[in-house]
GROMACS .gro file of C-alpha atoms in nm:
model
  204
    1PHE     CA    1  -1.494   0.029  -0.342
    2CYS     CA    2  -1.188  -0.140  -0.570
    3PHE     CA    3  -1.151  -0.574  -0.491
    4GLY     CA    4  -0.878  -0.524  -0.174
    5VAL     CA    5  -1.069  -0.296   0.014
    6GLN     CA    6  -1.379  -0.450  -0.015
    7ARG     CA    7  -1.244  -0.781   0.130
    8ALA     CA    8  -1.103  -0.625   0.367
    9VAL     CA    9  -1.424  -0.408   0.498
   10ASP     CA   10  -1.633  -0.757   0.457
   11LEU     CA   11  -1.391  -0.995   0.694
   12VAL     CA   12  -1.409  -0.660   0.927
   13PHE     CA   13  -1.809  -0.658   0.930
   14SER     CA   14  -1.775  -1.066   0.971
   15LYS     CA   15  -1.685  -0.997   1.308
   16LYS     CA   16  -1.898  -0.637   1.400
   17ASN     CA   17  -2.127  -0.686   1.775
   18LYS     CA   18  -1.824  -0.920   1.894
   19PRO     CA   19  -1.606  -0.807   2.187
   20ASN     CA   20  -1.209  -0.700   2.175
   21ILE     CA   21  -1.181  -0.581   1.789
   22TYR     CA   22  -0.953  -0.383   1.715
   23ILE     CA   23  -0.805  -0.205   1.356
   24LEU     CA   24  -0.449  -0.102   1.283
   25GLY     CA   25  -0.488   0.206   1.113
   26GLU     CA   26  -0.831   0.354   0.978
   27LEU     CA   27  -1.006   0.115   0.705
   28LEU     CA   28  -1.089   0.350   0.509
   29HIS     CA   29  -1.027   0.712   0.427
   30ASN     CA   30  -1.448   0.828   0.609
   31PRO     CA   31  -1.486   0.971   0.910
   32GLN     CA   32  -1.833   0.857   0.903
   33PHE     CA   33  -1.719   0.480   0.803
   34ILE     CA   34  -1.473   0.530   1.155
   35ASP     CA   35  -1.810   0.656   1.345
   36LYS     CA   36  -2.014   0.328   1.213
   37LEU     CA   37  -1.750   0.060   1.270
   38ASN     CA   38  -1.688   0.192   1.618
   39THR     CA   39  -2.090   0.164   1.714
   40TYR     CA   40  -2.071  -0.208   1.599
   41GLY     CA   41  -1.749  -0.248   1.855
   42ILE     CA   42  -1.477  -0.189   1.654
   43LYS     CA   43  -1.231   0.010   1.772
   44THR     CA   44  -0.993   0.193   1.502
   45VAL     CA   45  -0.594   0.272   1.670
   46SER     CA   46  -0.322   0.393   1.565
   47SER     CA   47  -0.057   0.140   1.754
   48ILE     CA   48  -0.027  -0.217   1.888
   49ASP     CA   49   0.061  -0.066   2.241
   50HIS     CA   50  -0.366   0.045   2.232
   51ILE     CA   51  -0.446  -0.280   2.238
   52PRO     CA   52  -0.499  -0.474   2.535
   53SER     CA   53  -0.582  -0.815   2.407
   54GLY     CA   54  -0.819  -0.988   2.136
   55THR     CA   55  -0.829  -0.975   1.774
   56VAL     CA   56  -0.595  -0.708   1.577
   57PHE     CA   57  -0.763  -0.657   1.178
   58ILE     CA   58  -0.447  -0.545   0.933
   59ARG     CA   59  -0.617  -0.312   0.705
   60ALA     CA   60  -0.584  -0.336   0.279
   61HIS     CA   61  -0.269  -0.138   0.324
   62GLY     CA   62  -0.075  -0.415   0.488
   63GLU     CA   63   0.155  -0.338   0.770
   64THR     CA   64   0.477  -0.328   0.858
   65GLN     CA   65   0.636  -0.649   0.978
   66ASP     CA   66   0.745  -0.516   1.259
   67ASN     CA   67   0.428  -0.357   1.360
   68ILE     CA   68   0.286  -0.794   1.293
   69ARG     CA   69   0.558  -0.903   1.515
   70GLN     CA   70   0.459  -0.690   1.815
   71ALA     CA   71   0.115  -0.833   1.791
   72GLU     CA   72   0.218  -1.174   1.777
   73ASP     CA   73   0.410  -1.127   2.103
   74LYS     CA   74   0.121  -0.982   2.225
   75ASN     CA   75  -0.079  -1.296   2.177
   76LEU     CA   76  -0.337  -1.091   1.975
   77LYS     CA   77  -0.511  -1.272   1.705
   78ILE     CA   78  -0.440  -1.126   1.374
   79ILE     CA   79  -0.638  -1.150   1.084
   80ASP     CA   80  -0.480  -1.027   0.733
   81ALA     CA   81  -0.687  -0.792   0.548
   82THR     CA   82  -0.415  -0.678   0.352
   83CYS     CA   83  -0.468  -0.660  -0.024
   84PRO     CA   84  -0.409  -0.980  -0.233
   85LYS     CA   85  -0.250  -0.772  -0.482
   86VAL     CA   86  -0.040  -0.549  -0.211
   87LYS     CA   87   0.060  -0.849  -0.013
   88ARG     CA   88   0.253  -0.942  -0.419
   89VAL     CA   89   0.420  -0.658  -0.372
   90HIS     CA   90   0.523  -0.764  -0.057
   91ILE     CA   91   0.663  -1.126  -0.194
   92LEU     CA   92   0.836  -0.975  -0.533
   93ALA     CA   93   1.007  -0.725  -0.314
   94GLN     CA   94   1.138  -1.015  -0.098
   95LYS     CA   95   1.277  -1.235  -0.439
   96LEU     CA   96   1.378  -0.937  -0.605
   97GLU     CA   97   1.570  -0.865  -0.295
   98LYS     CA   98   1.658  -1.234  -0.279
   99ASP     CA   99   1.809  -1.191  -0.626
  100ASN     CA  100   2.048  -0.976  -0.565
  101TYR     CA  101   1.781  -0.628  -0.705
  102GLN     CA  102   1.852  -0.279  -0.544
  103VAL     CA  103   1.443  -0.306  -0.473
  104ILE     CA  104   1.360   0.108  -0.564
  105ILE     CA  105   0.971   0.150  -0.456
  106PHE     CA  106   0.782   0.408  -0.664
  107GLY     CA  107   0.541   0.595  -0.400
  108ASP     CA  108   0.475   0.786  -0.117
  109LYS     CA  109   0.756   0.732   0.202
  110THR     CA  110   0.471   0.871   0.425
  111HIS     CA  111   0.173   0.617   0.294
  112PRO     CA  112   0.126   0.286   0.502
  113GLU     CA  113   0.104   0.074   0.209
  114ILE     CA  114   0.453   0.190   0.111
  115ILE     CA  115   0.587   0.132   0.469
  116GLY     CA  116   0.451  -0.207   0.488
  117ILE     CA  117   0.653  -0.265   0.157
  118ALA     CA  118   0.992  -0.152   0.236
  119SER     CA  119   0.897  -0.303   0.557
  120ASN     CA  120   0.988  -0.701   0.350
  121ILE     CA  121   1.352  -0.588   0.215
  122LYS     CA  122   1.653  -0.502   0.410
  123LYS     CA  123   1.765  -0.181   0.237
  124PRO     CA  124   1.476  -0.028   0.015
  125ILE     CA  125   1.517   0.296  -0.177
  126ILE     CA  126   1.193   0.492  -0.165
  127ILE     CA  127   1.106   0.790  -0.465
  128ASP     CA  128   0.838   1.022  -0.567
  129THR     CA  129   0.967   1.242  -0.712
  130MET     CA  130   1.215   1.196  -1.117
  131SER     CA  131   1.459   1.475  -0.932
  132GLN     CA  132   1.504   1.160  -0.666
  133ALA     CA  133   1.525   0.934  -1.001
  134GLN     CA  134   1.806   1.133  -1.188
  135GLN     CA  135   2.068   1.120  -0.817
  136LEU     CA  136   2.080   0.761  -0.771
  137SER     CA  137   2.370   0.606  -0.787
  138HIS     CA  138   2.483   0.337  -1.017
  139TYR     CA  139   2.412  -0.015  -0.941
  140LYS     CA  140   2.466  -0.346  -1.136
  141LYS     CA  141   2.048  -0.494  -1.116
  142ILE     CA  142   1.789  -0.265  -1.026
  143ALA     CA  143   1.410  -0.364  -0.934
  144LEU     CA  144   1.148  -0.046  -1.018
  145LEU     CA  145   0.805  -0.135  -0.754
  146SER     CA  146   0.539   0.122  -0.776
  147GLN     CA  147   0.229   0.179  -0.492
  148THR     CA  148  -0.001   0.024  -0.612
  149THR     CA  149  -0.223   0.422  -0.646
  150ASN     CA  150   0.038   0.558  -0.894
  151GLU     CA  151  -0.007   0.693  -1.201
  152ILE     CA  152   0.107   0.490  -1.529
  153GLU     CA  153   0.303   0.785  -1.710
  154LYS     CA  154   0.462   0.872  -1.455
  155LEU     CA  155   0.560   0.523  -1.390
  156LYS     CA  156   0.710   0.531  -1.692
  157LYS     CA  157   0.857   0.868  -1.696
  158ILE     CA  158   1.032   0.718  -1.369
  159ALA     CA  159   1.207   0.428  -1.532
  160ASP     CA  160   1.271   0.573  -1.850
  161THR     CA  161   1.544   0.773  -1.571
  162ILE     CA  162   1.655   0.492  -1.352
  163LYS     CA  163   1.692   0.249  -1.622
  164THR     CA  164   2.004   0.431  -1.679
  165LYS     CA  165   2.128   0.375  -1.365
  166ALA     CA  166   2.231  -0.038  -1.366
  167ASP     CA  167   2.347  -0.247  -1.611
  168HIS     CA  168   2.058  -0.386  -1.571
  169PHE     CA  169   1.692  -0.310  -1.552
  170LYS     CA  170   1.355  -0.508  -1.443
  171LEU     CA  171   1.029  -0.276  -1.425
  172GLU     CA  172   0.748  -0.464  -1.234
  173ASN     CA  173   0.406  -0.269  -1.279
  174THR     CA  174   0.298  -0.310  -0.972
  175ILE     CA  175  -0.046  -0.063  -0.959
  176CYS     CA  176  -0.317  -0.157  -0.955
  177ASP     CA  177  -0.541  -0.214  -1.250
  178ALA     CA  178  -0.811  -0.114  -1.040
  179THR     CA  179  -0.660   0.193  -1.052
  180GLN     CA  180  -0.562   0.192  -1.402
  181LYS     CA  181  -0.897   0.185  -1.493
  182ARG     CA  182  -1.030   0.525  -1.284
  183GLN     CA  183  -0.762   0.692  -1.377
  184ASN     CA  184  -0.887   0.642  -1.751
  185SER     CA  185  -1.221   0.740  -1.644
  186ALA     CA  186  -1.185   1.050  -1.458
  187GLN     CA  187  -0.924   1.123  -1.841
  188THR     CA  188  -1.202   1.008  -2.086
  189LEU     CA  189  -1.467   1.254  -1.881
  190ALA     CA  190  -1.215   1.503  -1.821
  191LYS     CA  191  -1.281   1.578  -2.238
  192LYS     CA  192  -1.624   1.571  -2.163
  193VAL     CA  193  -1.693   1.793  -1.893
  194ASP     CA  194  -1.642   2.187  -1.811
  195ILE     CA  195  -1.551   2.108  -1.472
  196MET     CA  196  -1.429   1.797  -1.280
  197ILE     CA  197  -1.572   1.763  -0.863
  198GLU     CA  198  -1.354   1.495  -0.687
  199ILE     CA  199  -1.516   1.467  -0.282
  200GLY     CA  200  -1.306   1.256  -0.034
  201ARG     CA  201  -0.939   1.302   0.123
  202ALA     CA  202  -0.697   1.453  -0.010
  203SER     CA  203  -0.414   1.268   0.209
  204CYS     CA  204  -0.427   0.898   0.313
   0.00000   0.00000   0.00000
């Protein structure tokens, strides 16, 4: 596990076998792990509506401001296990928008991390392809943020296109260093072997 996920796992397991413990969304994209949580009485739910009372964990991906407010309105105890590196992107997006930048987020618009980041600002633009970057309107100030699990080379290429769309352009490399290290390791290994097999879920 990377630091952020390990932190979330440790926080959740500190509450095992206690009543009314819920996780909003999958803590890990691993059905065996979710089953293990269930044996400890820790339930995974897809909506705040499915939590009658008790404690709700915000997973490492983070959560939308609407869901957090909904949990507060239901008087649920909230334990925020958002990865600090993801939380940093939330804060950075707010600051950049306050400084009058059009914030553009490079990532998968269906991914919970991106949905959570976007919920922190008023007018986010989310892109995940070069064609979308090329079709952007011109803005006085643009700031580019990235999903923490993106590839650095893709971010650089997107940035080269987007910077032509603004009078003032700022790139914030918000890709997690753990992600970059794993990508570098995979590239190094790929040069040494005939075939690589990755075990895991293709989608999040």
